[in-house]
mmCIF file of C-alpha atoms in Angstrom:
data_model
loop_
_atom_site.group_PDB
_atom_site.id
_atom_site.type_symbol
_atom_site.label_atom_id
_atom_site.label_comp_id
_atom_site.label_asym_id
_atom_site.label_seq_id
_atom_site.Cartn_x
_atom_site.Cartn_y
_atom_site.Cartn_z
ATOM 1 C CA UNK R 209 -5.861 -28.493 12.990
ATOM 2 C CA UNK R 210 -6.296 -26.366 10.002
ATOM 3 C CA UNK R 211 -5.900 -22.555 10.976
ATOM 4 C CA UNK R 212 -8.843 -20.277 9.758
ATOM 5 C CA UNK R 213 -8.074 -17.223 8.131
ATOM 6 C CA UNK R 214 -9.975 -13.892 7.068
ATOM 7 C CA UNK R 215 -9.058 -12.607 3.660
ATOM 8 C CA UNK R 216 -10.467 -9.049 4.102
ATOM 9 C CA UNK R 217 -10.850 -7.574 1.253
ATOM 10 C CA UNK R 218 -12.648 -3.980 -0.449
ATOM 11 C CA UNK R 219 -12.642 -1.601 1.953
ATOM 12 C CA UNK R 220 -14.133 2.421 2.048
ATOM 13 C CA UNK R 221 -11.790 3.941 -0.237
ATOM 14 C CA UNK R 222 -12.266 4.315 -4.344
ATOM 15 C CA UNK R 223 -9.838 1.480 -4.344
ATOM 16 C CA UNK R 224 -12.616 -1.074 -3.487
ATOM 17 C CA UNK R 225 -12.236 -2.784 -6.783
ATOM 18 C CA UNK R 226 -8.850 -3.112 -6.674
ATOM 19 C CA UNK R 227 -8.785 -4.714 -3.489
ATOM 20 C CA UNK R 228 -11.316 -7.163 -4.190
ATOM 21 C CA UNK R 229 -8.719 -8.729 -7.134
ATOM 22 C CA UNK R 230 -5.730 -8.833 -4.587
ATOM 23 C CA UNK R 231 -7.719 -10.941 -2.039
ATOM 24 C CA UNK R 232 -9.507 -13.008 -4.199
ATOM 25 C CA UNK R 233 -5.882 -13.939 -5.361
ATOM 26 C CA UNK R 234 -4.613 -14.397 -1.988
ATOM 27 C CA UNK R 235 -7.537 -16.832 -1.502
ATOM 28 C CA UNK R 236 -6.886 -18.369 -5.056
ATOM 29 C CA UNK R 237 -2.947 -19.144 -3.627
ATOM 30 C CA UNK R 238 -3.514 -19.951 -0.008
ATOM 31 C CA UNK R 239 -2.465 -23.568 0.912
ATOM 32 C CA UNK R 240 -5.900 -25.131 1.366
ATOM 33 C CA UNK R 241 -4.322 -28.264 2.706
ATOM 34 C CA UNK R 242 -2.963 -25.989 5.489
ATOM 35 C CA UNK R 243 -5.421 -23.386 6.273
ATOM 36 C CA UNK R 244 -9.269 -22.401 5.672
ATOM 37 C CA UNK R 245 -9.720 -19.489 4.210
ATOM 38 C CA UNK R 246 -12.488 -17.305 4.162
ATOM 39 C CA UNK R 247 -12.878 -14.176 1.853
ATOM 40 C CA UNK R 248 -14.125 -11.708 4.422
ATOM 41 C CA UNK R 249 -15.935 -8.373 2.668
ATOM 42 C CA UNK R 250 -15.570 -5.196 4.782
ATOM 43 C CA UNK R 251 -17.959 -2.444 2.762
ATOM 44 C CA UNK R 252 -19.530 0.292 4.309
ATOM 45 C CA UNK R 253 -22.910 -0.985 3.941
ATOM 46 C CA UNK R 254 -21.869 -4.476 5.223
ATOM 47 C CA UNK R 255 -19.136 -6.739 6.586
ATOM 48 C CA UNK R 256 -19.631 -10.464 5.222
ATOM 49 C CA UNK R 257 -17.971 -13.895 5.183
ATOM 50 C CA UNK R 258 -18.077 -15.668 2.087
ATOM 51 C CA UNK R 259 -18.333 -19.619 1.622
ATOM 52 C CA UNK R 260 -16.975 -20.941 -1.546
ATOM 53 C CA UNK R 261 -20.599 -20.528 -3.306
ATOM 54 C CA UNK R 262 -20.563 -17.198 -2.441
ATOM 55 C CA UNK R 263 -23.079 -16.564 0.285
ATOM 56 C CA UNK R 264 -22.637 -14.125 2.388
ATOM 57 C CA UNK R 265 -22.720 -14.377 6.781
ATOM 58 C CA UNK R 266 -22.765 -11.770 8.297
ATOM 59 C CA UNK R 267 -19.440 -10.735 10.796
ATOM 60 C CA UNK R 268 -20.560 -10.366 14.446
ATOM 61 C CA UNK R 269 -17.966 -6.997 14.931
ATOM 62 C CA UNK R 270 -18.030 -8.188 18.233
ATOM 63 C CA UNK R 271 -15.660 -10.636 17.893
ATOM 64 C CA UNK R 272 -15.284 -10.614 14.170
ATOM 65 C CA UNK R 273 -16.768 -14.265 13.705
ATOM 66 C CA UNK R 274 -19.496 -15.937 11.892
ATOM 67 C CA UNK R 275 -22.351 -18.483 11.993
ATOM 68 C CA UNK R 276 -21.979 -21.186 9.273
ATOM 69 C CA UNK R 277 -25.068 -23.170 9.859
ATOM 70 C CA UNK R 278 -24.705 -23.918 13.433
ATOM 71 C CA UNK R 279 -20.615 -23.516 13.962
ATOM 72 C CA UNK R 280 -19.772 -20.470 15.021
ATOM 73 C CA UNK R 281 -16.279 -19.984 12.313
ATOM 74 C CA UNK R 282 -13.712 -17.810 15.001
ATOM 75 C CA UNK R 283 -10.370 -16.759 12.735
ATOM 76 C CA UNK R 284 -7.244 -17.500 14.170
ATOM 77 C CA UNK R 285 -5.599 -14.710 12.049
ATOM 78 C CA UNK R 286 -6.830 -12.035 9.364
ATOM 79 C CA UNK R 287 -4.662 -11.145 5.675
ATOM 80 C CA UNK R 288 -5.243 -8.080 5.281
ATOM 81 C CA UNK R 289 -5.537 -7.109 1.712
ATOM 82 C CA UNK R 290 -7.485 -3.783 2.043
ATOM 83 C CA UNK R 291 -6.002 -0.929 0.125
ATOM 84 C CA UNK R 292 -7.106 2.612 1.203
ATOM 85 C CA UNK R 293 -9.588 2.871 3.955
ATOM 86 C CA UNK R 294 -9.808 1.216 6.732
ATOM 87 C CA UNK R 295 -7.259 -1.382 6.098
ATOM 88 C CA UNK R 296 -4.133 0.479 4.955
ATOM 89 C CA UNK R 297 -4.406 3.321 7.389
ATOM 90 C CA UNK R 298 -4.850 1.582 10.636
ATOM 91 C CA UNK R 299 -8.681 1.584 11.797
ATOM 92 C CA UNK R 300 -9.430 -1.624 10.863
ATOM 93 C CA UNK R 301 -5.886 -3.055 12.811
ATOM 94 C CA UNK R 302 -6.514 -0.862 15.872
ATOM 95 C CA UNK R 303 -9.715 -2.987 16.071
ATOM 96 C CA UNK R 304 -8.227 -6.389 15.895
ATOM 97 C CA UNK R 305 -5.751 -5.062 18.344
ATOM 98 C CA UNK R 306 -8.446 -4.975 20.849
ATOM 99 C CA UNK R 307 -10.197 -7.845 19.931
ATOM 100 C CA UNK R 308 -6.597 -9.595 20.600
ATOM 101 C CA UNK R 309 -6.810 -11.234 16.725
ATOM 102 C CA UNK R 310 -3.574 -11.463 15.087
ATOM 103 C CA UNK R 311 -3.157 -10.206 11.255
ATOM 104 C CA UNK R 312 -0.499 -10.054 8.639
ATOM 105 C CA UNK R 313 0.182 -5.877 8.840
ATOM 106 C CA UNK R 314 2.538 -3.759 10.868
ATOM 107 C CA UNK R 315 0.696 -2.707 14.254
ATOM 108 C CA UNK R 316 -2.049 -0.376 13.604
ATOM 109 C CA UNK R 317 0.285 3.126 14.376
ATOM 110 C CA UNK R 318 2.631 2.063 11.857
ATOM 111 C CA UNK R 319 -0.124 1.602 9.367
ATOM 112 C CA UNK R 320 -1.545 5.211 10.238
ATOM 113 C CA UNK R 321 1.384 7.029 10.054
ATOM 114 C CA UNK R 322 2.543 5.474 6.915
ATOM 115 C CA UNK R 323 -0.580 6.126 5.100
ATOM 116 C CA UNK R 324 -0.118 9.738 5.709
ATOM 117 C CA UNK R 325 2.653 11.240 3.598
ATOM 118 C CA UNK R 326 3.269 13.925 5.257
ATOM 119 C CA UNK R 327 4.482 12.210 8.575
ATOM 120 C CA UNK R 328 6.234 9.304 7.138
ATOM 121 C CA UNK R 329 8.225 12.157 4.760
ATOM 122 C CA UNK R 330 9.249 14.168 8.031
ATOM 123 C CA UNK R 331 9.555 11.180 10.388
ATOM 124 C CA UNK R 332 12.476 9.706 7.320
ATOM 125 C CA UNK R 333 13.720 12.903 6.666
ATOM 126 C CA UNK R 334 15.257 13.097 10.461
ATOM 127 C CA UNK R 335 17.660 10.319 9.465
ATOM 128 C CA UNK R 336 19.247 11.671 6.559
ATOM 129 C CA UNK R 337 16.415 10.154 3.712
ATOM 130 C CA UNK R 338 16.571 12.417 0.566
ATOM 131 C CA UNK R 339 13.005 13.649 -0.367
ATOM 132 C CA UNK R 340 11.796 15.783 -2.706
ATOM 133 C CA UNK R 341 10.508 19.614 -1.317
ATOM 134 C CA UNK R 342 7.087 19.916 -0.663
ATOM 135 C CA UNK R 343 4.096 22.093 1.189
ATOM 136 C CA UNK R 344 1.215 20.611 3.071
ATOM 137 C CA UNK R 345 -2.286 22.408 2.614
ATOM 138 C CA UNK R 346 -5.661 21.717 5.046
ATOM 139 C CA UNK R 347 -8.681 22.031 3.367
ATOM 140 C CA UNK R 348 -9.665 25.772 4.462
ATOM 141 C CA UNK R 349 -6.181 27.127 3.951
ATOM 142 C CA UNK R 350 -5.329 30.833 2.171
ATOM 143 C CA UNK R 351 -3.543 29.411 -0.728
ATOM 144 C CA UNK R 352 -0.535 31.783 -1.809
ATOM 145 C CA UNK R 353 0.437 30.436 -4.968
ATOM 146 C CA UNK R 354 3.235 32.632 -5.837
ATOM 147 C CA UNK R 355 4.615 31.332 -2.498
ATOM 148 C CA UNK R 356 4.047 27.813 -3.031
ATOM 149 C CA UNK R 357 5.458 27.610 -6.451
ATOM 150 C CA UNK R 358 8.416 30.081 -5.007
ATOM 151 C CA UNK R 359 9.257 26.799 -2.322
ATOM 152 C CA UNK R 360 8.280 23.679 -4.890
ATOM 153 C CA UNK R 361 8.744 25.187 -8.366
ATOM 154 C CA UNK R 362 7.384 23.827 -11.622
ATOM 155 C CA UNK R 363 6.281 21.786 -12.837
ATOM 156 C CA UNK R 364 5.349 20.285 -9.481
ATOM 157 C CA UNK R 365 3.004 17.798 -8.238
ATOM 158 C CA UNK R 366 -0.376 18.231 -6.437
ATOM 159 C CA UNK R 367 -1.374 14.973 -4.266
ATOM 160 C CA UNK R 368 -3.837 14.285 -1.476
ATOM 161 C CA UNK R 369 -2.032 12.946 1.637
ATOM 162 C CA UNK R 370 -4.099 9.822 2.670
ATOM 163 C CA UNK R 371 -4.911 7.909 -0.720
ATOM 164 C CA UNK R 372 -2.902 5.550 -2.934
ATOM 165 C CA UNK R 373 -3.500 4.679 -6.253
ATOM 166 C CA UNK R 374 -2.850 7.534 -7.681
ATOM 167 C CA UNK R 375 -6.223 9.015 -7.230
ATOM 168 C CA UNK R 376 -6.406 12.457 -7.324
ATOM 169 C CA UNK R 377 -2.863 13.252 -8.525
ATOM 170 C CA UNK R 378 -2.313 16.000 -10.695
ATOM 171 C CA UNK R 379 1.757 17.336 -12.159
ATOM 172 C CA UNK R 380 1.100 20.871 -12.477
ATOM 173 C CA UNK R 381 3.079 22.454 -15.452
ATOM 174 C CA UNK R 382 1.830 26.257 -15.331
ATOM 175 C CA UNK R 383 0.130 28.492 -12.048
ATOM 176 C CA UNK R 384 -3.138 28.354 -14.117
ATOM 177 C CA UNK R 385 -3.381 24.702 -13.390
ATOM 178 C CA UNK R 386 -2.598 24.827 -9.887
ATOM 179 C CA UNK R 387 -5.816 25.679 -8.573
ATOM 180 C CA UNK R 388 -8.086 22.913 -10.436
ATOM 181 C CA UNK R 389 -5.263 20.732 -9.267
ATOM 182 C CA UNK R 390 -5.927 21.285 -5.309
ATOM 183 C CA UNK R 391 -9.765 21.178 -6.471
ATOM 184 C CA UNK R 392 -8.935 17.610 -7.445
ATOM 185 C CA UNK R 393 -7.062 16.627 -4.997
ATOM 186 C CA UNK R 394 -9.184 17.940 -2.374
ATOM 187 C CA UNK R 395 -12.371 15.724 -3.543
ATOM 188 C CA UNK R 396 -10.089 12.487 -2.456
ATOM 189 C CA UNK R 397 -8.875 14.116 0.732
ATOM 190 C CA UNK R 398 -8.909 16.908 3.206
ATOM 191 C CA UNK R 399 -5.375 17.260 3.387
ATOM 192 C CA UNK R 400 -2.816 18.142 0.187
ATOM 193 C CA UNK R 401 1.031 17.613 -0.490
ATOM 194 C CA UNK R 402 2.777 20.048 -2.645
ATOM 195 C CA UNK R 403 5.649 18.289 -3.935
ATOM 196 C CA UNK R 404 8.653 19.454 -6.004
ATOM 197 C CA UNK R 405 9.208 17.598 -9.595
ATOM 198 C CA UNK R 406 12.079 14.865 -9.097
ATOM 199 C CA UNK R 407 13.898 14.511 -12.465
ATOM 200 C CA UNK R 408 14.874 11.145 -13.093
ATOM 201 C CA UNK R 409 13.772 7.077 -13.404
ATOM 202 C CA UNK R 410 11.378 5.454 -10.974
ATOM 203 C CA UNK R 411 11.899 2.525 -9.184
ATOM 204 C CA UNK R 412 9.721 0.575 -6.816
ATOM 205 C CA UNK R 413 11.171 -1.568 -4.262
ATOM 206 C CA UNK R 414 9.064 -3.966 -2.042
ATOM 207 C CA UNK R 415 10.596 -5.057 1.351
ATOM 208 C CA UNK R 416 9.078 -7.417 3.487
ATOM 209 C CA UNK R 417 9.448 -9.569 6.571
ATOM 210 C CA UNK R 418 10.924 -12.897 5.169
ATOM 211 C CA UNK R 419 11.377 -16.205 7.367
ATOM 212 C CA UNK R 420 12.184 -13.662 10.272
ATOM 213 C CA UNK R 421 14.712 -11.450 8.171
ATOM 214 C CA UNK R 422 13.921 -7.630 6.517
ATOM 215 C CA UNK R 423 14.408 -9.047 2.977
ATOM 216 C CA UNK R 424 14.727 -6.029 0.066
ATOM 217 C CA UNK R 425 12.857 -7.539 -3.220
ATOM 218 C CA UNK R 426 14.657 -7.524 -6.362
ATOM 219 C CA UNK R 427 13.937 -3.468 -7.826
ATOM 220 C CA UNK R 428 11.240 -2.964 -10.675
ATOM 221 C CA UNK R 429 11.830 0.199 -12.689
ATOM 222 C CA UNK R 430 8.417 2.237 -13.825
ATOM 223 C CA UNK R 431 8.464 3.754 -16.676
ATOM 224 C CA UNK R 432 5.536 5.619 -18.240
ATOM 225 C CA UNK R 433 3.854 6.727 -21.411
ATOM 226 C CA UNK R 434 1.600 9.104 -19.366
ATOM 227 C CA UNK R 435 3.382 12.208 -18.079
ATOM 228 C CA UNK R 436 3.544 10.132 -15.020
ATOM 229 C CA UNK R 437 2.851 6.885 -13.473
ATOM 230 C CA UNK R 438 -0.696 7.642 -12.876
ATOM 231 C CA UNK R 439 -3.782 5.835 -12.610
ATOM 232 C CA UNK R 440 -4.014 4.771 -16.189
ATOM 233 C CA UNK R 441 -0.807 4.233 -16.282
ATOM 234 C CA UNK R 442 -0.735 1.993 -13.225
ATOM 235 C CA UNK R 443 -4.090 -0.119 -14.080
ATOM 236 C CA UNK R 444 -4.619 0.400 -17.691
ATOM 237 C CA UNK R 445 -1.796 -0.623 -19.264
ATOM 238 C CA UNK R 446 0.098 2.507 -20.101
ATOM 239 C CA UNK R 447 3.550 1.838 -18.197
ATOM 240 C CA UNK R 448 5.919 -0.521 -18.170
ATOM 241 C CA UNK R 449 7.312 -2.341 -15.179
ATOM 242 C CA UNK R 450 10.809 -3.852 -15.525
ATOM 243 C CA UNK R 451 12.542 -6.274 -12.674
ATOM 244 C CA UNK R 452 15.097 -6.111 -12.226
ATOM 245 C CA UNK R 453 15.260 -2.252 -12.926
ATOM 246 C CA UNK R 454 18.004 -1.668 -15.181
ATOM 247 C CA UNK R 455 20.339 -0.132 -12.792
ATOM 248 C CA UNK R 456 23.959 -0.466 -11.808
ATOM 249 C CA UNK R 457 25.029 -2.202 -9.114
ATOM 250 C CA UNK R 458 26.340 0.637 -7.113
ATOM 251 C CA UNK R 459 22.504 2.479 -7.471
ATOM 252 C CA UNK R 460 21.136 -0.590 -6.948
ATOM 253 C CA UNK R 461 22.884 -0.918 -3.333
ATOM 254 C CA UNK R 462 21.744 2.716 -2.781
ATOM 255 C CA UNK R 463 18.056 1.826 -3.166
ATOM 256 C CA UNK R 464 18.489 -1.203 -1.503
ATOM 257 C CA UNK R 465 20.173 0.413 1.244
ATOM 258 C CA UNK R 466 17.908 3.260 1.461
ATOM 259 C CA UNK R 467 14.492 0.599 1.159
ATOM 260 C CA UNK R 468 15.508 -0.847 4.086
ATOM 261 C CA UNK R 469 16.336 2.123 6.323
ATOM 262 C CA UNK R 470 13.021 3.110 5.905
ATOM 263 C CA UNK R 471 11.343 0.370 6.763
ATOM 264 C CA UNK R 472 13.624 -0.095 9.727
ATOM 265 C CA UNK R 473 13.109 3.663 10.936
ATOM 266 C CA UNK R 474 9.526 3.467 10.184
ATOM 267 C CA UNK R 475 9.426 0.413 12.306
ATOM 268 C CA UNK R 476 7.695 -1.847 9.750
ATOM 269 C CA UNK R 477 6.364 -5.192 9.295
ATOM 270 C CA UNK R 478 4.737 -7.247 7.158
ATOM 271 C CA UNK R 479 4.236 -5.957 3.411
ATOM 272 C CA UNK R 480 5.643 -2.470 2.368
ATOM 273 C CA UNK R 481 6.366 -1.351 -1.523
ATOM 274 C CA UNK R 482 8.505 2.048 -1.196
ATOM 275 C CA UNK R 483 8.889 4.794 -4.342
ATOM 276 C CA UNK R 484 11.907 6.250 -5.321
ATOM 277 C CA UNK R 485 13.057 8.864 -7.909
ATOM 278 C CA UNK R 486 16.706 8.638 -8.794
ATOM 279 C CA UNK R 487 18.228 12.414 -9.175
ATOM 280 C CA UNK R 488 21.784 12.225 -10.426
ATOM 281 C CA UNK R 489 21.997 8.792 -9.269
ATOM 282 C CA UNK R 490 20.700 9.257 -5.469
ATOM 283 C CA UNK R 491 16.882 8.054 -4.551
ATOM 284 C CA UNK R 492 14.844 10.175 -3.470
ATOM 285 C CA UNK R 493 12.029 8.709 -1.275
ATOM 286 C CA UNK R 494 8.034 9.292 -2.430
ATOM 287 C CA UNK R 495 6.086 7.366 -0.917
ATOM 288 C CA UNK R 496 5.654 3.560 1.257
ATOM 289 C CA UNK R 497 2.479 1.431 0.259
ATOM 290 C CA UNK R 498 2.130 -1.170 3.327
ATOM 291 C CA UNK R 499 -0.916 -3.270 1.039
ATOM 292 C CA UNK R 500 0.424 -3.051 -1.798
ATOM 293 C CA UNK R 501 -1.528 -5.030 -4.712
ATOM 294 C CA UNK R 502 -1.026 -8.383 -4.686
ATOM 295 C CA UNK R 503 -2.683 -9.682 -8.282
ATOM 296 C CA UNK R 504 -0.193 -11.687 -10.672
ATOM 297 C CA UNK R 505 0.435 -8.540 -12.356
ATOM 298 C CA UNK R 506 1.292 -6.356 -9.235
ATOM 299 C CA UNK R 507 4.382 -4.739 -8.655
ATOM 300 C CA UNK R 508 5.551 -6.689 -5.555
ATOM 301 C CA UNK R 509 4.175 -10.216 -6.474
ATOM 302 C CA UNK R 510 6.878 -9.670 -9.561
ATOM 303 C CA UNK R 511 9.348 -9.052 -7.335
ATOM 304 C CA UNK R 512 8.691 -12.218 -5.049
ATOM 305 C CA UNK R 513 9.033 -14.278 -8.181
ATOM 306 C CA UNK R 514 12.229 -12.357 -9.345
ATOM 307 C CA UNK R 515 13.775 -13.321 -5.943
ATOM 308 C CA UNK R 516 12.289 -16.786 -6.805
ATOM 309 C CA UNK R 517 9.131 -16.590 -4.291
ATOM 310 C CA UNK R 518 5.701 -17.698 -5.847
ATOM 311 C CA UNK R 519 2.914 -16.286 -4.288
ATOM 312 C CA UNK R 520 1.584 -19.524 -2.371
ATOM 313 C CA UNK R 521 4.785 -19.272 -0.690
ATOM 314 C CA UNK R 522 4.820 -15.507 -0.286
ATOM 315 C CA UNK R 523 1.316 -15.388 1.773
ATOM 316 C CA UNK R 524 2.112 -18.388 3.751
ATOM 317 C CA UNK R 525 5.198 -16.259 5.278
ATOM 318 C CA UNK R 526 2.442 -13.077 5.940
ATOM 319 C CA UNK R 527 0.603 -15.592 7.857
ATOM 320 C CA UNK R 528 3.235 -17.642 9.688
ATOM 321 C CA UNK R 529 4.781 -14.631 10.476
ATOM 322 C CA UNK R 530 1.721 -13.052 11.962
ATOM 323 C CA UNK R 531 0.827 -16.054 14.028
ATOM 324 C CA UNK R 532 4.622 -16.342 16.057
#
């Protein structure tokens, strides 16, 4: 029997788009011959299955099936490619938790706590993982900037804790452009990270549940024409990525080592794609994307085929591993 299997895909967050390409290329890749997938939309004006014409059916959220004619279509496991909102920072997972249906994340904590920065950089930081300064601002907050920029210095950057892409991101050279850089920041969250400036190369480093083993992915190095790897220069065309990063071995190991302890602290499975800065040689830990994209032009899809995975192979693992 043929196992069926929700893509879900979109989401609530301005990463919608985005989303949509990485699960209509996990549906491109699946092994039809060994499962039935079904691109699942979760918006927030509707939740619909799609059939290969593209009609839509709606989910019943009460079991998160659908009615294809007359068969009712139950999912014996969901791939969660939802960046942002609700998929990346646990909602959607604490609901399939409870509905007892099995998807390709980490449990639904691990998602939440990861998408926050704030709490993944203080949970790491207890075990000895370099990060970079920073202060953490609610929306409502007396801003002292003469004490923030006394703590972070400049230039610095200005980020909203809960959103990835690189929406809402601001490096702040002067104290004049602090303010419209929390302004920013605040329109894609209610919660801000103050970050010092790391000095050095970036590398991303995807790490993954493999055939039962915490595999590290071969490293891509980022490097930008923007003033940072922003969303321009993530989407648009204006960076670079290079895998293997052109590192030596002994910084390579360090990453490597470092990728893994996180994941391993943080108590990860499934996907993850971690950020580094390397100051005088030693990462320094950003960030940990756990849906990262997964188009043929992503970041850790380059790194499954670096380590010689192709992407059919690379979401049939997600799944097996989700189902055992």
């Amino acid at each position: 029997m043929k196992k069926n299997i929700a893509i879900v895909m979109g989401g609530y967050s301005s990463e919608v788009n985005i989303s949509l390409k990485s699960g209509n290329v996990v549906y491109n890749h699946l092994n039809k011959e060994k499962y039935n997938p079904f691109r699942v939309h979760i918006l927030k004006e509707k939740w619909v299955a799609l059939d290969t014409s593209d009609t839509e059916y709606a989910i019943d959220k009460n079991d998160f099936s659908f009615l294809l004619g007359d068969k009712k279509i139950i999912f014996d496991c969901v791939f969660n490619a939802i960046h942002g909102a609700p998929g990346e920072n646990g909602e959607l997972l604490a609901y399939f938790n409870l509905i007892n249906l099995k998807h390709t994340s980490a449990p639904f904590y691990q998602m939440a706590l990861t998408f926050n920065k704030r709490d993944t950089l203080s949970v790491v930081k207890e075990y000895g993982i370099k990060t970079a300064v920073s202060v953490y601002l609610n929306k409502g907050d007396v801003v002292n900037l003469d004490k923030i920029i006394a703590k972070v210095g400049l230039p610095c950057f200005v980020k909203p804790n809960n959103a990835g892409s690189s929406y809402g991101i601001s490096k702040v050279h002067t104290k004049t452009e602090m303010l419209p850089a929390l302004e920013k920041a605040y329109q894609e969250d209610s919660e801000i990270l103050i970050e010092s400036f790391l000095d050095g190369p970036e590398v991303s480093v995807g790490v993954i549940k493999y055939k039962g083993e915490t595999k590290v992915l071969p490293i891509t190095e980022i490097v930008t024409e923007n003033d940072f790897f922003d969303y321009e220069a993530k989407y648009e065309g204006k960076s670079q990525e290079i895998t293997p990063a052109r590192i030596s071995e002994a910084i390579k190991m360090k990453v490597e080592e470092a990728a893994k302890k996180v994941y391993t602290i943080l108590n990860m499975s499934g996907f993850s794609r971690s950020e580094f800065i390397l100051v005088d040689n030693e990462p320094f830990f950003l960030e940990m994307n756990t849906v990262p994209g997964l188009t043929e032009n992503s970041i850790l899809p380059q790194q499954a085929q670096a380590a010689g995975i192709i992407l059919k192979e690379l979401f049939d693992n997600a799944i097996e591993n989700a189902l055992h």
